Amino acid sequence: MKVPFYDHAKLYRRRQAEIDAAIQRVVTSGRLDWGDEVPAFEAEFAAYVGAAHCVTVNSGTAALKVALLGLGIGPGDEVVTVPNSDIGTTSGIHHCGATSVWVDVEPGSLTMDVAAARAAITPRTRALLPVDLFGHPAAMAEIMTLAKAHGLAVVEDACLALGADIGGRTIGQWADVTCFSFSPNKHLGAYGSGGACVTDDAALAERMRKISAYGQPRSRHRSLGTTGQPLNHETEGLNERLDEIQAAILRARLPDLPAGLAARRAQAARYNEALAPVLDAPQTKPGMTHAWRNYVVHVDRRDVVRTALTERGVGTAMSYAPPMHLQPVYAGKGYGPGSFPVTERSAARLIGLPIGPHLEQAQIDLVTEAVRAAVRQSTASA
Ligand SMILES: *Cc1c(COP(=O)(O)O)cnc(C)c1O
């Protein structure tokens, strides 16, 4: 591939000294568990997004599950979400024993259609779970207003939207809990897996922290072997913690995040300028700042265009297509084709193009030329 989707080794070489030092710091300390790196990263990450509390976990999927469990959501409860997302959005609801209720998205932003969400609310609904798809914020002001009117919680899946904002208010400051992923392929990637829940609610943060770590207060583990506190299981929990080495690596990488976001925004602007005349380029709603985790275009003859791009050395992705309601695992829920027309039309036409700080401007230009040629070719042969 001349233009790869990811190049983790290249980004590592740019920060090799800091990342190596972070790993060494943990390994030589002998404190592989319950050390200082996790709490330090949580404080730094909370400060970055402007939230009062951060609870790190070991994936974005875990973050969604821990957030819902922290809110007390379980069997008999319904959570309204969207079908055009990572499976973790929906499976996280089911892992709590709750029921997912999908609604379609709005054209353009491809995020939760607020009117459809309103219509899906029943007496059993406990929470709304919007997704900031591809890094475009969901309509959080309207979603928070709707939730408040019905006494619902809001868990925001911001796994693709680190660094996005609405009117200057950063994603992480809107929902009751905002969930992030530190999968290697996200904006801030761990060297393995990671995730976080952020909230302004101290009691909720403490519940989520316990749920993610055996149901016990972290202080008990941090003092293990020194004060010898006895086991005291007040509640059951999971083991979904971020580990010390990942936290140390994330601390080393966090300072690069603003430059990474700036590179993505510059690349997206260049793509928009070159591609908007020839296809459906992504649009950002006024007042919103996109985080551009994905640059996703829509074309009519998707498979033809995609093959032509692969032949030209351009990596592409089918970003969340087919949607969840058409996946075999959810066949039993009884949603066939035609259930969510906006989601389905997008899924049938979308192509994710390479974007990210590992790419040089010449590669972005190569992609735009290849896309323009592939679209011309696909319409000529139609
Ligand atoms: C990546 C992602 C997840 C899951 O995160 P993991 O860290 O891979 O578990 C959930 N939702 C969305 C929208 C994502 O992009």
Coordinates of C-alpha atoms and ligand atoms in Angstrom, one line a residue:
M1 CA 0.0 0.0 0.0
K2 CA 1.4 3.4 -1.0
V3 CA -1.1 5.0 1.3
P4 CA -1.8 2.8 4.3
F5 CA -4.7 3.3 6.7
Y6 CA -2.4 3.1 9.7
D7 CA 1.4 3.1 10.4
H8 CA 1.9 2.6 14.1
A9 CA 5.7 1.9 13.6
K10 CA 6.2 5.3 11.9
L11 CA 4.5 7.2 14.7
Y12 CA 6.4 5.2 17.3
R13 CA 9.8 6.2 15.7
R14 CA 8.8 9.9 16.1
R15 CA 8.4 9.5 19.9
Q16 CA 10.6 6.5 20.4
A17 CA 12.7 7.9 23.3
E18 CA 9.7 9.0 25.3
I19 CA 7.7 5.8 24.7
D20 CA 10.7 3.6 25.5
A21 CA 11.3 5.6 28.7
A22 CA 7.7 5.2 29.7
I23 CA 7.8 1.5 29.4
Q24 CA 11.2 1.3 31.2
R25 CA 9.8 3.4 34.0
V26 CA 7.1 0.9 34.7
V27 CA 9.1 -2.2 34.2
T28 CA 12.0 -1.1 36.4
S29 CA 9.7 0.2 39.1
G30 CA 8.4 -3.4 39.6
R31 CA 5.0 -1.9 40.1
L32 CA 3.1 -3.5 37.3
D33 CA -0.3 -3.1 38.9
W34 CA -2.0 -0.4 41.0
G35 CA 0.9 2.0 40.5
D36 CA 1.0 5.7 39.8
E37 CA 0.7 5.7 36.0
V38 CA -3.0 5.0 35.8
P39 CA -4.1 7.7 38.3
A40 CA -1.6 10.2 36.6
F41 CA -3.0 9.5 33.2
E42 CA -6.6 9.7 34.4
A43 CA -5.8 13.2 35.8
E44 CA -4.1 14.3 32.6
F45 CA -6.8 12.9 30.3
A46 CA -9.6 14.5 32.4
A47 CA -7.8 17.8 32.2
Y48 CA -7.5 17.4 28.4
V49 CA -11.2 16.9 27.8
G50 CA -12.2 19.3 30.6
A51 CA -14.1 16.7 32.7
A52 CA -13.8 16.4 36.5
H53 CA -13.2 12.7 36.6
C54 CA -11.7 10.0 34.4
V55 CA -12.0 6.2 35.0
T56 CA -9.7 4.3 32.7
V57 CA -10.7 0.8 31.6
N58 CA -9.2 -1.7 29.1
S59 CA -11.2 -0.8 26.0
G60 CA -13.9 1.4 24.5
T61 CA -16.2 -1.6 24.7
A62 CA -15.5 -1.9 28.4
A63 CA -16.1 1.9 28.9
L64 CA -19.6 1.6 27.5
K65 CA -20.4 -1.4 29.7
V66 CA -18.9 0.1 32.8
A67 CA -20.7 3.4 32.2
L68 CA -24.1 1.7 31.9
L69 CA -23.5 -0.5 34.9
G70 CA -22.3 2.6 36.9
L71 CA -25.7 4.2 36.1
G72 CA -27.5 1.1 37.4
I73 CA -28.8 0.1 34.0
G74 CA -29.7 -3.6 33.7
P75 CA -32.3 -6.2 32.9
G76 CA -35.7 -4.7 31.9
D77 CA -34.2 -1.4 30.9
E78 CA -34.1 0.0 27.4
V79 CA -31.2 2.0 26.0
V80 CA -31.8 4.0 22.7
T81 CA -28.9 4.0 20.4
V82 CA -28.0 3.8 16.6
P83 CA -27.2 0.9 14.3
N84 CA -24.3 2.5 12.4
S85 CA -21.5 2.0 14.9
D86 CA -19.0 -0.4 16.3
I87 CA -20.6 -3.5 17.7
G88 CA -19.4 -2.4 21.2
T89 CA -22.1 0.3 21.2
T90 CA -24.9 -2.3 21.0
S91 CA -23.2 -5.2 22.7
G92 CA -22.2 -3.0 25.7
I93 CA -25.9 -2.5 26.3
H94 CA -26.6 -6.3 26.2
H95 CA -23.6 -7.1 28.4
C96 CA -25.4 -5.2 31.1
G97 CA -28.6 -7.3 30.6
A98 CA -30.4 -4.3 29.1
T99 CA -32.3 -4.1 25.8
S100 CA -31.0 -2.0 22.9
V101 CA -33.4 0.0 20.8
W102 CA -32.0 1.3 17.5
V103 CA -33.1 4.5 15.8
D104 CA -32.0 5.9 12.5
V105 CA -29.6 8.7 12.0
E106 CA -29.9 12.1 10.4
P107 CA -28.6 12.5 6.8
G108 CA -25.4 14.5 6.7
S109 CA -23.9 14.0 10.2
L110 CA -25.1 10.4 10.3
T111 CA -25.6 10.8 14.1
M112 CA -28.7 10.0 16.1
D113 CA -31.9 11.4 14.7
V114 CA -33.3 13.2 17.8
A115 CA -36.9 13.1 16.7
A116 CA -36.6 9.3 16.1
A117 CA -35.0 8.9 19.6
R118 CA -37.9 10.9 21.1
A119 CA -40.4 8.6 19.4
A120 CA -38.6 5.5 20.7
I121 CA -38.8 6.4 24.3
T122 CA -41.0 4.1 26.4
P123 CA -41.7 3.8 30.1
R124 CA -38.8 1.3 30.2
T125 CA -36.2 3.6 28.6
R126 CA -33.4 4.5 31.0
A127 CA -30.7 6.0 28.8
L128 CA -29.8 7.5 25.4
L129 CA -26.5 6.3 23.8
P130 CA -25.6 8.6 20.9
V131 CA -22.4 8.0 18.8
D132 CA -20.2 10.8 17.5
L133 CA -19.8 8.9 14.2
F134 CA -16.4 9.3 12.4
G135 CA -15.6 12.2 14.9
H136 CA -18.7 14.3 14.1
P137 CA -20.4 15.2 17.4
A138 CA -24.0 14.0 17.8
A139 CA -26.6 16.7 18.5
M140 CA -25.7 16.7 22.2
A141 CA -27.5 19.9 23.2
E142 CA -30.8 18.6 21.8
I143 CA -30.1 15.1 23.2
M144 CA -29.4 16.4 26.7
T145 CA -32.6 18.4 26.6
L146 CA -34.6 15.4 25.5
A147 CA -33.0 13.2 28.2
K148 CA -33.7 15.8 30.9
A149 CA -37.4 16.0 29.8
H150 CA -37.8 12.3 30.3
G151 CA -35.5 11.7 33.3
L152 CA -33.0 9.7 31.2
A153 CA -29.2 9.3 31.5
V154 CA -27.0 10.0 28.5
V155 CA -23.9 7.9 27.7
E156 CA -22.0 9.3 24.8
D157 CA -19.9 7.0 22.6
A158 CA -17.1 9.3 21.7
C159 CA -14.7 6.6 20.8
L160 CA -14.2 8.4 17.4
A161 CA -14.5 11.9 18.7
L162 CA -11.6 12.7 21.0
G163 CA -10.8 16.4 20.5
A164 CA -14.2 17.3 18.9
D165 CA -16.3 20.1 20.3
I166 CA -19.7 21.8 20.0
G167 CA -19.5 25.6 20.2
G168 CA -16.2 25.4 22.0
R169 CA -17.5 23.0 24.6
T170 CA -15.3 19.8 24.3
I171 CA -16.8 16.4 23.8
G172 CA -16.4 14.9 27.3
Q173 CA -18.3 17.8 28.9
W174 CA -21.8 17.0 27.5
A175 CA -23.1 13.7 28.6
D176 CA -23.5 12.1 32.0
V177 CA -20.7 9.8 31.0
T178 CA -18.6 10.1 27.8
C179 CA -16.7 7.0 26.6
F180 CA -13.4 6.9 24.8
S181 CA -11.3 4.2 23.2
F182 CA -7.5 4.0 23.2
S183 CA -7.5 1.2 20.6
P184 CA -4.2 1.6 18.6
N185 CA -6.2 2.9 15.7
K186 CA -8.0 5.7 17.5
H187 CA -6.8 9.3 17.9
L188 CA -4.8 8.4 21.1
G189 CA -3.7 4.8 20.7
A190 CA -2.4 2.5 23.4
Y191 CA 0.0 -0.2 22.5
G192 CA -2.6 -2.8 23.0
S193 CA -6.0 -1.8 24.3
G194 CA -7.5 0.9 26.5
G195 CA -10.5 3.1 27.1
A196 CA -12.0 5.6 29.5
C197 CA -15.2 7.0 31.0
V198 CA -15.3 10.6 31.9
T199 CA -17.9 12.3 34.1
D200 CA -18.4 15.3 36.4
D201 CA -20.2 13.1 38.9
A202 CA -17.8 12.1 41.7
A203 CA -20.0 9.3 43.1
L204 CA -20.6 7.9 39.6
A205 CA -16.9 7.9 38.9
E206 CA -16.2 6.0 42.1
R207 CA -18.9 3.4 41.2
M208 CA -17.4 3.0 37.7
R209 CA -13.9 2.6 39.2
K210 CA -15.1 -0.1 41.5
I211 CA -17.1 -1.9 38.8
S212 CA -14.1 -1.9 36.5
A213 CA -11.8 -3.4 39.3
Y214 CA -13.3 -6.4 41.2
G215 CA -15.9 -4.2 42.9
Q216 CA -13.3 -2.9 45.3
P217 CA -12.0 0.6 46.0
R218 CA -8.7 1.2 44.3
S219 CA -7.2 2.3 47.6
R220 CA -7.3 -1.2 48.8
H221 CA -5.2 -2.5 45.9
R222 CA -2.8 0.4 46.0
S223 CA -1.9 -0.3 49.6
L224 CA -1.7 -4.1 49.1
G225 CA 1.3 -5.5 50.9
T226 CA 1.9 -2.4 52.9
T227 CA -1.1 -2.0 55.2
G228 CA -2.5 -5.5 54.6
Q229 CA -6.1 -4.5 54.5
P230 CA -8.3 -7.6 54.5
L231 CA -10.5 -8.5 51.5
N232 CA -13.8 -6.7 51.8
H233 CA -16.1 -7.5 48.9
E234 CA -19.0 -5.0 49.0
T235 CA -20.1 -5.6 45.5
E236 CA -19.2 -7.7 42.4
G237 CA -17.2 -6.1 39.7
L238 CA -15.4 -6.9 36.5
N239 CA -11.7 -6.9 35.7
E240 CA -11.6 -4.3 33.0
R241 CA -8.7 -2.1 34.1
L242 CA -6.2 -0.2 32.1
D243 CA -2.7 -1.5 33.0
E244 CA 0.3 0.5 34.1
I245 CA 2.4 0.1 30.9
Q246 CA -0.5 1.2 28.7
A247 CA -1.1 4.2 31.0
A248 CA 2.6 5.2 30.8
I249 CA 2.5 4.9 27.0
L250 CA -0.7 7.0 26.8
R251 CA 1.0 9.7 29.0
A252 CA 3.9 9.8 26.6
R253 CA 1.6 10.1 23.6
L254 CA -1.0 12.6 24.9
P255 CA 1.2 15.6 24.2
D256 CA 1.1 14.7 20.5
L257 CA -2.7 14.7 20.3
P258 CA -3.2 18.3 19.4
A259 CA -0.7 18.1 16.5
G260 CA -2.4 14.8 15.4
L261 CA -5.8 16.5 15.4
A262 CA -4.4 19.5 13.5
A263 CA -3.0 17.2 10.8
R264 CA -6.3 15.4 10.5
R265 CA -8.2 18.7 10.1
A266 CA -5.8 20.0 7.5
Q267 CA -6.0 16.7 5.6
A268 CA -9.8 16.7 5.7
A269 CA -9.9 20.3 4.4
R270 CA -7.7 19.3 1.5
Y271 CA -9.8 16.3 0.8
N272 CA -13.0 18.3 0.9
E273 CA -11.7 20.9 -1.5
A274 CA -10.6 18.3 -4.0
L275 CA -13.4 15.8 -3.7
A276 CA -16.6 17.8 -3.0
P277 CA -17.0 18.6 -6.7
V278 CA -17.0 14.9 -7.7
L279 CA -18.8 13.0 -4.8
D280 CA -20.7 13.3 -1.5
A281 CA -18.0 14.7 0.7
P282 CA -18.5 14.7 4.5
Q283 CA -20.1 17.9 5.9
T284 CA -19.8 19.4 9.4
K285 CA -22.7 21.0 11.0
P286 CA -22.2 24.7 11.8
G287 CA -20.7 25.4 15.3
M288 CA -19.3 21.9 15.5
T289 CA -15.6 20.9 15.3
H290 CA -15.0 17.5 13.8
A291 CA -12.3 15.2 15.2
W292 CA -11.8 13.4 11.8
R293 CA -11.0 10.0 13.1
N294 CA -12.5 8.8 9.8
Y295 CA -12.8 10.6 6.5
V296 CA -15.7 8.9 4.9
V297 CA -17.1 9.7 1.4
H298 CA -20.2 8.4 -0.3
V299 CA -20.3 7.3 -4.0
D300 CA -22.9 5.5 -6.1
R301 CA -20.8 2.6 -7.4
R302 CA -18.9 1.9 -4.2
D303 CA -17.5 -1.5 -4.9
V304 CA -16.2 -0.4 -8.3
V305 CA -14.5 2.7 -6.8
R306 CA -13.1 0.8 -3.9
T307 CA -11.5 -1.8 -6.2
A308 CA -10.0 0.9 -8.3
L309 CA -8.5 2.5 -5.2
T310 CA -7.0 -0.7 -4.0
E311 CA -5.4 -1.2 -7.4
R312 CA -3.8 2.3 -7.1
G313 CA -2.3 1.4 -3.7
V314 CA -4.8 3.4 -1.6
G315 CA -6.1 1.7 1.6
T316 CA -9.8 2.0 2.1
A317 CA -12.2 0.9 4.9
M318 CA -15.8 -0.1 5.2
S319 CA -16.4 2.0 8.2
Y320 CA -19.3 0.3 10.1
A321 CA -20.9 -1.3 7.1
P322 CA -23.1 -3.4 7.0
P323 CA -24.9 -1.8 10.0
M324 CA -25.6 -3.7 13.2
H325 CA -29.3 -4.5 12.4
L326 CA -28.2 -6.4 9.3
Q327 CA -25.5 -8.4 11.1
P328 CA -26.1 -12.1 11.7
V329 CA -25.7 -11.8 15.4
Y330 CA -28.8 -9.5 15.6
A331 CA -31.0 -11.3 13.1
G332 CA -33.1 -12.4 16.0
K333 CA -34.1 -8.8 16.7
G334 CA -36.2 -8.9 13.6
Y335 CA -35.0 -5.8 11.7
G336 CA -34.7 -6.4 8.0
P337 CA -33.5 -4.2 5.1
G338 CA -35.6 -1.0 5.0
S339 CA -35.7 -0.6 8.8
F340 CA -33.3 2.4 8.9
P341 CA -33.2 4.0 5.5
V342 CA -30.6 6.7 6.2
T343 CA -28.2 4.2 7.8
E344 CA -28.6 1.7 5.0
R345 CA -28.2 4.2 2.2
S346 CA -25.0 5.4 3.9
A347 CA -23.7 1.8 4.5
A348 CA -24.3 0.9 0.8
R349 CA -22.3 3.9 -0.5
L350 CA -19.6 4.7 2.0
I351 CA -15.8 4.4 1.6
G352 CA -13.4 5.4 4.3
L353 CA -10.2 7.0 3.0
P354 CA -6.8 7.1 4.8
I355 CA -6.4 10.0 7.2
G356 CA -4.1 10.6 10.1
P357 CA -0.7 12.0 11.3
H358 CA 1.2 9.1 9.8
L359 CA 0.4 10.5 6.3
E360 CA 2.3 13.1 4.3
Q361 CA 0.7 15.7 2.1
A362 CA 1.9 14.0 -1.0
Q363 CA 0.0 10.9 0.0
I364 CA -3.2 12.9 0.6
D365 CA -2.7 14.3 -2.9
L366 CA -2.1 10.8 -4.3
V367 CA -5.4 9.7 -2.7
T368 CA -7.4 12.6 -4.1
E369 CA -6.1 12.0 -7.6
A370 CA -6.8 8.3 -7.3
V371 CA -10.4 8.9 -6.0
R372 CA -11.1 11.4 -8.8
A373 CA -9.9 9.0 -11.4
A374 CA -11.8 6.1 -9.8
V375 CA -15.1 8.0 -9.7
R376 CA -14.6 9.2 -13.4
Q377 CA -13.9 5.6 -14.3
S378 CA -17.0 4.2 -12.4
T379 CA -19.4 6.7 -14.0
A380 CA -18.0 6.2 -17.5
S381 CA -18.5 2.4 -17.1
A382 CA -22.0 2.7 -15.6
Ligands
LIG1 C1 -13.6 1.7 18.6 C2 -15.0 1.9 19.0 C3 -15.6 1.3 20.0 C4 -14.9 0.2 20.8 O1 -13.7 0.5 21.3 P1 -12.6 -0.7 21.6 O2 -11.5 0.0 22.3 O3 -12.2 -1.3 20.3 O4 -13.3 -1.7 22.4 C5 -16.9 1.6 20.4 N1 -17.6 2.5 19.7 C6 -17.1 3.2 18.7 C7 -17.9 4.2 17.9 C8 -15.8 2.9 18.3 O5 -15.2 3.5 17.2

